[in-house]
Short mmCIF file of C-alpha atoms in Angstrom, two decimals:
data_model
loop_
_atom_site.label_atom_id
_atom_site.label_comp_id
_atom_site.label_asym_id
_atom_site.label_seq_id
_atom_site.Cartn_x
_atom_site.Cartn_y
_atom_site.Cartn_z
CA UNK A 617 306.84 154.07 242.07
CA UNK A 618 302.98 153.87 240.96
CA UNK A 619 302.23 151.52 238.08
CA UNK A 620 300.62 152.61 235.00
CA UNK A 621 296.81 152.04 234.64
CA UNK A 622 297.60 149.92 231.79
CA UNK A 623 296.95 146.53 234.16
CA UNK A 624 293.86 148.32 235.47
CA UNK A 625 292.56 149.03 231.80
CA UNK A 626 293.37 145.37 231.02
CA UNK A 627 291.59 143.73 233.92
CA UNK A 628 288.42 146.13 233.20
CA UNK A 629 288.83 145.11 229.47
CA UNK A 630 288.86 141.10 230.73
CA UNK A 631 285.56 141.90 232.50
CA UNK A 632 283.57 143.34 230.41
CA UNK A 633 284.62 140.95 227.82
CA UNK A 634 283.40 138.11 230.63
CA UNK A 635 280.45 139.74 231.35
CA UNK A 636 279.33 139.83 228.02
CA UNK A 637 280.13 136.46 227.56
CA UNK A 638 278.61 135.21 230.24
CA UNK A 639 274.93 137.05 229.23
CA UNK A 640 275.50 136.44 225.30
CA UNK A 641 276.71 132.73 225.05
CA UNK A 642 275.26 129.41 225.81
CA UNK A 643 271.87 128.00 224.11
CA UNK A 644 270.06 130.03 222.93
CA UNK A 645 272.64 132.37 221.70
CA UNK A 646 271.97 135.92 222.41
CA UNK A 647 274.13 138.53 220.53
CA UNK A 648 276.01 141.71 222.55
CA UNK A 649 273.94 143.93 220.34
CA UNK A 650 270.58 142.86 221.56
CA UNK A 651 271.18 142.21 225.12
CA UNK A 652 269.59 145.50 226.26
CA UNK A 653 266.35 144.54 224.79
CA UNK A 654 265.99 140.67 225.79
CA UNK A 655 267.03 142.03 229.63
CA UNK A 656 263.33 141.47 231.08
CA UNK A 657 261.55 140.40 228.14
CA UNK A 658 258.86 137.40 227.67
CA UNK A 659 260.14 135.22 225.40
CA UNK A 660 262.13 132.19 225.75
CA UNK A 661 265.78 134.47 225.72
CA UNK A 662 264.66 137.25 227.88
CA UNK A 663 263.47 134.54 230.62
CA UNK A 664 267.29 132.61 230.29
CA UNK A 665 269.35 135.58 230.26
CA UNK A 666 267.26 137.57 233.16
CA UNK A 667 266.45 134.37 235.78
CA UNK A 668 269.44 132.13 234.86
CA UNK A 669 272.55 134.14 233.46
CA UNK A 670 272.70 137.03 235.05
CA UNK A 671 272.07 135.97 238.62
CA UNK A 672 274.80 133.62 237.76
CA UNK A 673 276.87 136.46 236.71
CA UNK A 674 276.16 138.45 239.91
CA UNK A 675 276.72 135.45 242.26
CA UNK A 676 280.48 134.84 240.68
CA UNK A 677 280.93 138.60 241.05
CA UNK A 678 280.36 138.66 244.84
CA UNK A 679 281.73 135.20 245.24
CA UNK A 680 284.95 136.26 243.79
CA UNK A 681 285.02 139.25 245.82
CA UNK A 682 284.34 137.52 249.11
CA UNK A 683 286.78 135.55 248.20
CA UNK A 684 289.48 137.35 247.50
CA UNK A 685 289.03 139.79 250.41
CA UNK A 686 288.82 137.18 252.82
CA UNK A 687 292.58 135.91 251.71
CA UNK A 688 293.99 139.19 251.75
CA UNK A 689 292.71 139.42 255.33
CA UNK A 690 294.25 136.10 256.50
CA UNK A 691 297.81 136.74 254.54
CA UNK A 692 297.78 140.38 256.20
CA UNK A 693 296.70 139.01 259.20
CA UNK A 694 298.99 135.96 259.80
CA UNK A 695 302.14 137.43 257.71
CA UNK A 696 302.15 134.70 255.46
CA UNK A 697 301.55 134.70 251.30
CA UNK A 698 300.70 131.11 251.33
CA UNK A 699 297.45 131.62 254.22
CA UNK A 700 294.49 130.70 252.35
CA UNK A 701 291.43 129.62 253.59
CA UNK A 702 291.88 125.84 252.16
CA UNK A 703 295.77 125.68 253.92
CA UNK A 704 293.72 126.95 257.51
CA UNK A 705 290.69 124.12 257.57
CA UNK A 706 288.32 127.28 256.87
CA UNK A 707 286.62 126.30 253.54
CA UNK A 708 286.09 122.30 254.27
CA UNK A 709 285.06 123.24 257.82
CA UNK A 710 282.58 125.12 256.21
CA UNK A 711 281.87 122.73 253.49
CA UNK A 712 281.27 119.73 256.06
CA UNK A 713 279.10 121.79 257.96
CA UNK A 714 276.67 121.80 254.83
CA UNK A 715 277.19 118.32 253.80
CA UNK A 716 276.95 116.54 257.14
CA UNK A 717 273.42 117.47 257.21
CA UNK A 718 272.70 116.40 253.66
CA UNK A 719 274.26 112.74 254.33
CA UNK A 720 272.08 112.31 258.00
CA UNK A 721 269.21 113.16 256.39
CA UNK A 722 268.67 116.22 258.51
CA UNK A 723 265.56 118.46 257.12
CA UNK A 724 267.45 121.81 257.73
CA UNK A 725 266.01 125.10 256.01
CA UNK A 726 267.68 127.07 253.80
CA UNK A 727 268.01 130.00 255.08
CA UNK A 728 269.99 127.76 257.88
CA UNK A 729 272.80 126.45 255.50
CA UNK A 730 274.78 129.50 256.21
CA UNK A 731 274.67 129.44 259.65
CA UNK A 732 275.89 125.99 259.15
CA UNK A 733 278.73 126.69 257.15
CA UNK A 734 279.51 129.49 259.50
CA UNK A 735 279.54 126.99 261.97
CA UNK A 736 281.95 124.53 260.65
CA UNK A 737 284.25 127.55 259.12
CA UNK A 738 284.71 129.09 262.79
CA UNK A 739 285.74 125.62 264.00
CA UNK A 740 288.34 124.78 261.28
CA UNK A 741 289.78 128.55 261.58
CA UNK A 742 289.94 128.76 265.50
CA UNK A 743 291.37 125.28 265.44
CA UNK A 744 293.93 125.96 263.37
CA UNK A 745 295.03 129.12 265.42
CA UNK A 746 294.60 127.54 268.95
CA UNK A 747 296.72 124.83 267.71
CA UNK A 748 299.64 127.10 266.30
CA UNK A 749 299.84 129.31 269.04
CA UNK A 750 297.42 132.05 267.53
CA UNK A 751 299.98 132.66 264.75
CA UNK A 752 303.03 133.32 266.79
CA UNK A 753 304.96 131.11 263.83
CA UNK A 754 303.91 131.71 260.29
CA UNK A 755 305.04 127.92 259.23
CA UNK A 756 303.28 126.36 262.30
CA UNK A 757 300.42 127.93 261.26
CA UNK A 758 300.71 126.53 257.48
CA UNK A 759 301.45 123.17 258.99
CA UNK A 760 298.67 123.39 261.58
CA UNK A 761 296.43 124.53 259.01
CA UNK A 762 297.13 121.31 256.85
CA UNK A 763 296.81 118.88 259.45
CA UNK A 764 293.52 120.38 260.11
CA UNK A 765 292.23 120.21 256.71
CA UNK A 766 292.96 117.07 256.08
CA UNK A 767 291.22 116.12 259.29
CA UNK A 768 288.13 117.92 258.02
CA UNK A 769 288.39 116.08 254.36
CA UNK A 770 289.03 112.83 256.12
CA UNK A 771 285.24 113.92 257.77
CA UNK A 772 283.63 114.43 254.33
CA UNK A 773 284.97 111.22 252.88
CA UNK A 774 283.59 109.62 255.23
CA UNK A 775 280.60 111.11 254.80
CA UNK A 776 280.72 110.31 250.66
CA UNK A 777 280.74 106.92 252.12
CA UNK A 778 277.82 107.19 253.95
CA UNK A 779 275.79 108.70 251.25
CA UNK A 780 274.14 107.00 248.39
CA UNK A 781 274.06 107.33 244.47
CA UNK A 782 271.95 110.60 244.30
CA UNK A 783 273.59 112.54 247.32
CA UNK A 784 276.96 111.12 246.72
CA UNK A 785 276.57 113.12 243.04
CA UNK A 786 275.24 116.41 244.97
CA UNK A 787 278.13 116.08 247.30
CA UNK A 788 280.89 115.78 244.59
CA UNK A 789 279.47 118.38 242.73
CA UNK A 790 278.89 120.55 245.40
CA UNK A 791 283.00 120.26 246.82
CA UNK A 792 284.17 120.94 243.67
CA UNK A 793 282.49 124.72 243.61
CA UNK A 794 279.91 125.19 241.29
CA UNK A 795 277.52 127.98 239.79
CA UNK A 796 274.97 126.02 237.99
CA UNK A 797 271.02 126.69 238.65
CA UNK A 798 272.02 129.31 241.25
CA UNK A 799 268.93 132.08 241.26
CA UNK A 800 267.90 135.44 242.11
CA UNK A 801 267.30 133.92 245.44
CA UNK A 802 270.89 132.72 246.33
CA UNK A 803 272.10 136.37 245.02
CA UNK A 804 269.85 137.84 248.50
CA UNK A 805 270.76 135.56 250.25
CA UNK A 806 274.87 136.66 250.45
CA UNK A 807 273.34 140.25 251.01
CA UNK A 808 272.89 140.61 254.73
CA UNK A 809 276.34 138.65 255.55
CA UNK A 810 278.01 141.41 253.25
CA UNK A 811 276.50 143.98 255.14
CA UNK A 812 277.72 142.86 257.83
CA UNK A 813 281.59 141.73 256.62
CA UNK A 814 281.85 145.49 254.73
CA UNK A 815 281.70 147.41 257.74
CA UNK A 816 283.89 145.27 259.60
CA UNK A 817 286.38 145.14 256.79
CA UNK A 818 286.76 148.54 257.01
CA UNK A 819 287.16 148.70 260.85
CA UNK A 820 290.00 146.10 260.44
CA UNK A 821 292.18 147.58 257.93
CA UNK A 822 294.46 150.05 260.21
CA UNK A 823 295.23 146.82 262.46
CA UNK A 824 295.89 144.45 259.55
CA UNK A 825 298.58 147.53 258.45
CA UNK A 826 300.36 147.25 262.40
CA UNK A 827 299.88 143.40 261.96
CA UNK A 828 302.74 143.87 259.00
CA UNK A 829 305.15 145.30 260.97
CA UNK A 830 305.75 142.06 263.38
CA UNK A 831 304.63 140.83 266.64
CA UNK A 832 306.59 143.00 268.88
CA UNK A 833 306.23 146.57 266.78
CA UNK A 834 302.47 145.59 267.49
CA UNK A 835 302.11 145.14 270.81
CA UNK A 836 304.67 148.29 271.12
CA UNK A 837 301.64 150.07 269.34
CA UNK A 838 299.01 149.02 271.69
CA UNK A 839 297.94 146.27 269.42
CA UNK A 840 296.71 143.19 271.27
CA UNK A 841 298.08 140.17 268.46
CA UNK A 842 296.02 137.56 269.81
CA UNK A 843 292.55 138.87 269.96
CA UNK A 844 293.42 141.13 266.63
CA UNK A 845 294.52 137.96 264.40
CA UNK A 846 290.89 136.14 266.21
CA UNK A 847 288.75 139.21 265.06
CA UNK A 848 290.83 138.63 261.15
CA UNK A 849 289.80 135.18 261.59
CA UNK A 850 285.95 135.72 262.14
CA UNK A 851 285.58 138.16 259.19
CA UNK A 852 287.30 136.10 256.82
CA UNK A 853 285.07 133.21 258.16
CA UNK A 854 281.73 135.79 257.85
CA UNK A 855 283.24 136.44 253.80
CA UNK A 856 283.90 132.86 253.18
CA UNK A 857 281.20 130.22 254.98
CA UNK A 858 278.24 132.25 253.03
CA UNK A 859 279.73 131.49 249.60
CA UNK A 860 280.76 128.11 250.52
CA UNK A 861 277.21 127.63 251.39
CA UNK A 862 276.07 128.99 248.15
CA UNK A 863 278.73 128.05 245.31
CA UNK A 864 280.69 125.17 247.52
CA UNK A 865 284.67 125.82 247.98
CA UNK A 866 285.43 127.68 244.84
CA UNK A 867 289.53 126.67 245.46
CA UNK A 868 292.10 128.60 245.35
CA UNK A 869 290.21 132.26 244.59
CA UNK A 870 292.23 133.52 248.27
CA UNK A 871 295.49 132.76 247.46
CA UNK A 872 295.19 133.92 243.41
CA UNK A 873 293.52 137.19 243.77
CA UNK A 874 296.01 138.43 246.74
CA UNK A 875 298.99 138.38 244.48
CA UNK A 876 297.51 139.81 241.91
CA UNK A 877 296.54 142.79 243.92
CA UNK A 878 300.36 143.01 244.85
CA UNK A 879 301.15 142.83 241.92
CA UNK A 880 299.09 145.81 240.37
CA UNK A 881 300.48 147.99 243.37
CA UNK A 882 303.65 146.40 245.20
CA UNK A 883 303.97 149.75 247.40
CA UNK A 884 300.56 149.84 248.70
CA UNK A 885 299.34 149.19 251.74
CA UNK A 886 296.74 146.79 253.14
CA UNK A 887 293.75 149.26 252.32
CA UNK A 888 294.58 149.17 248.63
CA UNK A 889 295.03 145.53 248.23
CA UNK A 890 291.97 144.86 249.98
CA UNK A 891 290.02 146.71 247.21
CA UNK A 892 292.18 145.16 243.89
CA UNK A 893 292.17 141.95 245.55
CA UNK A 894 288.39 141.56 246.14
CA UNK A 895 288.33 142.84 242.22
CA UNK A 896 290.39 140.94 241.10
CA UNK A 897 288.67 137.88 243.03
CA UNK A 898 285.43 138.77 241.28
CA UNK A 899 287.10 138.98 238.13
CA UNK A 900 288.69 135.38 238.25
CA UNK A 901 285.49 133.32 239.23
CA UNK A 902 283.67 135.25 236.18
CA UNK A 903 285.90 134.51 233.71
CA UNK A 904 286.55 130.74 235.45
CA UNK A 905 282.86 130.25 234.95
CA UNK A 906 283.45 131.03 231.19
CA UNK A 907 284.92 127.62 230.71
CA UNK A 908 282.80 125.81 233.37
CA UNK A 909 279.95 126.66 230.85
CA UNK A 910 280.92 126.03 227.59
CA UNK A 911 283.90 124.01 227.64
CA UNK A 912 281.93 120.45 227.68
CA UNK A 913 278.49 121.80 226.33
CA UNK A 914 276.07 120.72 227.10
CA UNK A 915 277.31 119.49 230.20
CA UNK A 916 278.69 121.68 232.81
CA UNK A 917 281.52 121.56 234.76
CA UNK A 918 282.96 123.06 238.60
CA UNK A 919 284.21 126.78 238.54
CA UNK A 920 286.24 125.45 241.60
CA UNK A 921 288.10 122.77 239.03
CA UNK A 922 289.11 126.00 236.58
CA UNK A 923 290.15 128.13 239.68
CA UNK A 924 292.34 125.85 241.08
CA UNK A 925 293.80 124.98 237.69
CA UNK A 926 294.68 128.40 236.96
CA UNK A 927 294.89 129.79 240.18
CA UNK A 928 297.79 127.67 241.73
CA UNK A 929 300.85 127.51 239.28
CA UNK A 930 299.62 131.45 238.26
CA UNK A 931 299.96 132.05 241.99
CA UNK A 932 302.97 130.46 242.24
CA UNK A 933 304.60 132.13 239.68
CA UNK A 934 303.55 135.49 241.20
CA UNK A 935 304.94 134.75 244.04
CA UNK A 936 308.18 133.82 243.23
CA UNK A 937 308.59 137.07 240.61
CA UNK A 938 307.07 139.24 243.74
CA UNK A 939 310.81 138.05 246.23
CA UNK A 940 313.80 139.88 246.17
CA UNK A 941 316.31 137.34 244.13
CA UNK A 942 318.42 135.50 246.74
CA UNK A 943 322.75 136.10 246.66
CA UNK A 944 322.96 140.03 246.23
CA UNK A 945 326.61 140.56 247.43
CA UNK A 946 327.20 142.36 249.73
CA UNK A 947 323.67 142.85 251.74
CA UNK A 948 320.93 141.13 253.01
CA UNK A 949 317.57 141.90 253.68
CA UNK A 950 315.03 141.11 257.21
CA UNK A 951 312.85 142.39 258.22
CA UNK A 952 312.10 144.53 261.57
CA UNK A 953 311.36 141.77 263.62
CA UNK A 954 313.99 139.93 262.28
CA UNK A 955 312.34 137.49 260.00
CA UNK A 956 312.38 137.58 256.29
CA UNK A 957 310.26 140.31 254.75
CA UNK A 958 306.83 139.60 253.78
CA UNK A 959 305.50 140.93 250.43
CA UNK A 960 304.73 144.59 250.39
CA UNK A 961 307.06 145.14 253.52
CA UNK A 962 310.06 147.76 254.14
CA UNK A 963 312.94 145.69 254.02
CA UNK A 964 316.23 146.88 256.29
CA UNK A 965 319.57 146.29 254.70
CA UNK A 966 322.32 144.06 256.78
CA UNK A 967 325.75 144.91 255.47
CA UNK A 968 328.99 144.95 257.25
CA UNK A 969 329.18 146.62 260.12
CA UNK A 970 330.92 149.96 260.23
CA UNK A 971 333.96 150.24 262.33
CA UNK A 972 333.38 152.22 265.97
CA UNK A 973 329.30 151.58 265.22
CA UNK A 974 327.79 149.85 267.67
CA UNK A 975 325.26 146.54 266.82
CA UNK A 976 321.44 146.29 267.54
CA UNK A 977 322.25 144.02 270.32
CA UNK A 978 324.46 146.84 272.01
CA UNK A 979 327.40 145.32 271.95
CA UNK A 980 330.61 147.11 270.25
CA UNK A 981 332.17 145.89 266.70
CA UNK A 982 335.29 147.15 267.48
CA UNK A 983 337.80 144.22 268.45
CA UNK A 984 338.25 144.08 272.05
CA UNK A 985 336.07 147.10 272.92
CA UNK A 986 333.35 146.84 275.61
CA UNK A 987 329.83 146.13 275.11
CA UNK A 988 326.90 147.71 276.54
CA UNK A 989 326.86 144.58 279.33
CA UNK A 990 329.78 144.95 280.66
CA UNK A 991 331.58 141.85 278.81
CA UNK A 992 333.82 142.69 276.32
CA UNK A 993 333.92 141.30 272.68
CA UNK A 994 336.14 138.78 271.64
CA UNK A 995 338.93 139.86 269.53
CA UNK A 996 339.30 139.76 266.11
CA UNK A 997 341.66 138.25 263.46
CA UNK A 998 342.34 139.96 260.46
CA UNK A 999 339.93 137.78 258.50
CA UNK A 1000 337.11 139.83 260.47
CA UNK A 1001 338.40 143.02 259.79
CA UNK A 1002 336.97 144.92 256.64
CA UNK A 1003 339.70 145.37 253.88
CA UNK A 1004 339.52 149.43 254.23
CA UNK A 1005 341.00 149.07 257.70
CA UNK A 1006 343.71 146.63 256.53
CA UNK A 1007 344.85 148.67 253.80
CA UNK A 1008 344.63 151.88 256.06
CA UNK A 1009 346.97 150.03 258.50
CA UNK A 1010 349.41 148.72 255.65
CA UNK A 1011 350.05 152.72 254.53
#
C-alpha cells in the first residue's frame, strides 16, 4: 500500500527551508527576499554567498547523495541493513589514503587525491569481502568489516602520531568530515566520478533486485554472486572515495539515508530506494551543515560530528520500527533462502504443517508415512498431532 506524499512534501519543505538557510545566514546576513539579487553581484554579500555558500551548498548536496546511494548499494548488495561503508573499512581506507601522503610529506597534486582515496577505499572494501568469503554470511561480513576498520584507524593514529602541530589539526579536522572553505573548484572536481558512478548505478540496479532474493535464487537466475557483490563494491567505492577526498568521512550518511528511503516506500524495490535514498542523503548533510555553521559562531564545526549524532540512534530507531515484532502466535516468518527476511523482502509464513502435506525437504508429515528417500518418518505422539485431528478422532 503506497504512502501518502505527505513525507515527500515534508522532506521537500526541510530542503528548501535548508537551502535557504544555508545562502541567507551566517555574517553578513543576507535576507530570503534579496537573495536573487546579491546571486553574482560585486559587493562584499554577492562575493560570500556566490564563491563561498553556495558551492558549499552544492558540495553537501552531491555529497549527501553519493552518500546515500553508495549505502543503499552495499545493504542491497550484501543483504544486510547494518552494511555501511564505515562497518566495511571503505571510508577510512579511503581517508588514509589521503592522509598518509599529507603526514610523509609527499607533494601529490590535487587532482591526484581522488585517485588516492580510490585507492585506499578499493583496498578496505575488497579486504573486507575476500576475508568474509565475498559475503556468503551477512554477520561475517559485519565482523570482517570491523576488524578491518579498526585496522585502517589503528593506520591513521599512527599517522596523527607522526604528524606535527599544524598537520595533526588538518588531519583531525579533515576525519571528522567537514565543508568549510570548499570552492567552486571542489564542486568540478566530483563531476567526472559521477558521470561515471550514474551510469553504472543504473546498470546495477536489476542485479541488486536478484541479490534480495538469496544466494541460491541468484545463481538459479544466472546471477554470478561473487563477481556481482565485487562490481557493488567498486561503485560504492567510485560514490564514496571522491567525497571522502573532498569533505573527509562525513559518518554515518550510508546507513541514515537507506532507512529513510524504506521508510518513505517499504514495498518498493531497489530502483526506488536508490533514488529517495540518494535524496534523502543530500538532504541530511545540508541540513547537518546547518548546525556545523552556526552552532559555535564564529567557529565552525565537522558536518561528520552532526551526522553521526543524528544519524545513528535515528537509524537505529528506524530500524527497529521497520522488523516484524517478534512472538506472533502461531507463525513465523523466513525468508526464501531460509534466513530471516531482510527489509523490503517477501516474507513466507511457517505455520503448522497440514496433515497429508508434504514438507520442503520432501519428507511426509504424516506419522509413520514414507518420505521422498525412502526412510520413513518417525512416529508421532499425540503431543505432535494438531488438536483438529485429536478432536476428530475423539468423535
Amino acid at each position: 500500500m503506497r504512502r501518502p506524499p505527505v513525507a515527500l512534501l515534508c522532506l521537500g519543505a526541510v530542503a528548501l527551508v535548508s537551502a535557504v538557510c544555508a545562502l541567507s545566514l551566517g555574517t553578513p546576513y543576507v535576507p530570503p527576499a534579496r537573495l536573487p539579487a546579491t546571486l553574482g553581484s560585486d559587493g562584499l554579500a554577492g562575493l560570500v554567498v556566490t564563491e563561498l555558500r553556495l558551492p558549499r551548498m552544492v558540495l553537501a548536496l552531491l555529497a549527501g547523495a553519493c552518500l546515500g546511494a553508495a549505502g543503499l548499494v552495499l545493504q542491497e548488495a550484501l543483504r544486510n541493513p547494518l552494511a555501511v561503508p564505515e562497518m566495511l573499512g571503505v571510508s577510512s581506507g579511503a581517508a588514509l589514503g589521503v592522509a598518509a601522503p599529507l603526514v610523509l610529506a609527499l607533494s601529490v597534486p590535487l587532482g591526484l587525491q581522488p585517485f588516492l582515496a580510490l585507492a585506499g577505499a578499493a583496498l578496505g572494501g575488497l579486504l573486507t569481502l575476500v576475508a568474509a568469503g565475498f559475503g556468503r554470511s551477512p554477520s561475517a561480513v559485519l565482523l570482517t568489516g570491523a576488524a578491518v576498520a579498526a585496522a585502517l584507524q589503528a593506520g591513521l593514529l599512527v599517522l596523527m602520531v607522526m604528524a606535527d602541530q599544524l598537520d595533526l589539526q588538518l588531519i583531525y579536522r579533515y576525519l571528522l568530515g567537514s565543508l568549510s572553505a570548499r570552492t567552486w573548484d571542489d564542486v568540478t572536481g566530483l563531476l567526472p566520478w559521477l558521470a561515471v558512478a550514474v551510469p553504472a548505478l543504473v546498470l546495477c540496479v536489476p542485479v541488486l533486485g536478484v541479490l534480495r532474493l538469496g544466494d541460491d535464487d541468484a545463481r538459479a537466475l544466472g546471477v554470478r554472486v561473487e563477481r556481482a557483490r565485487v562490481a557493488a563494491l567498486g561503485i560504492a567505492v567510485v560514490l564514496i572515495a571522491p567525497v571522502v577526498a573532498v569533505c573527509g568521512p562525513v559518518a554515518w550518511v550510508g546507513f541514515l539515508a537507506p532507512h529513510l528511503a524504506r521508510r518513505l516506500r517499504p514495498d518498493g524495490g531497489a530502483a526506488g530506494w536508490l533514488v529517495r535514498s540518494a535524496v534523502c542523503g543530500a538532504i541530511v548533510v545540508l541540513c547537518a551543515d546547518q548546525p556545523a555553521r552556526l552552532a559555535l559562531a564564529p567557529v565552525e564545526t565537522p558536518v561528520g560530528a552532526w551526522t553521526a549524532l543524528v544519524g545513528v540512534p535515528v537509524g537505529v530507531m528506524l530500524l527497529k520500527r521497520g522488523r516484524r515484532p517478534a512472538g506472533d502466535p502461531g507463525t513465523e516468518t523466513r525468508s526464501a533462502s531460509g534466513s530471516s527476511p531482510e527489509p523490503g523482502t517477501a516474507a513466507v509464513p511457517v505455520g503448522p504443517p497440514v496433515p497429508g502435506s508434504r514438507s520442503v525437504s520432501g519428507s511426509s508429515p504424516v506419522p509413520g508415512g514414507p518420505s521422498v528417500s525412502g526412510i520413513p518418518s518417525a512416529p508421532r505422539g499425540p503431543q505432535d498431532v494438531p488438536g483438529a485431528v485429536l478432536r476428530k478422532a475423539e468423535r
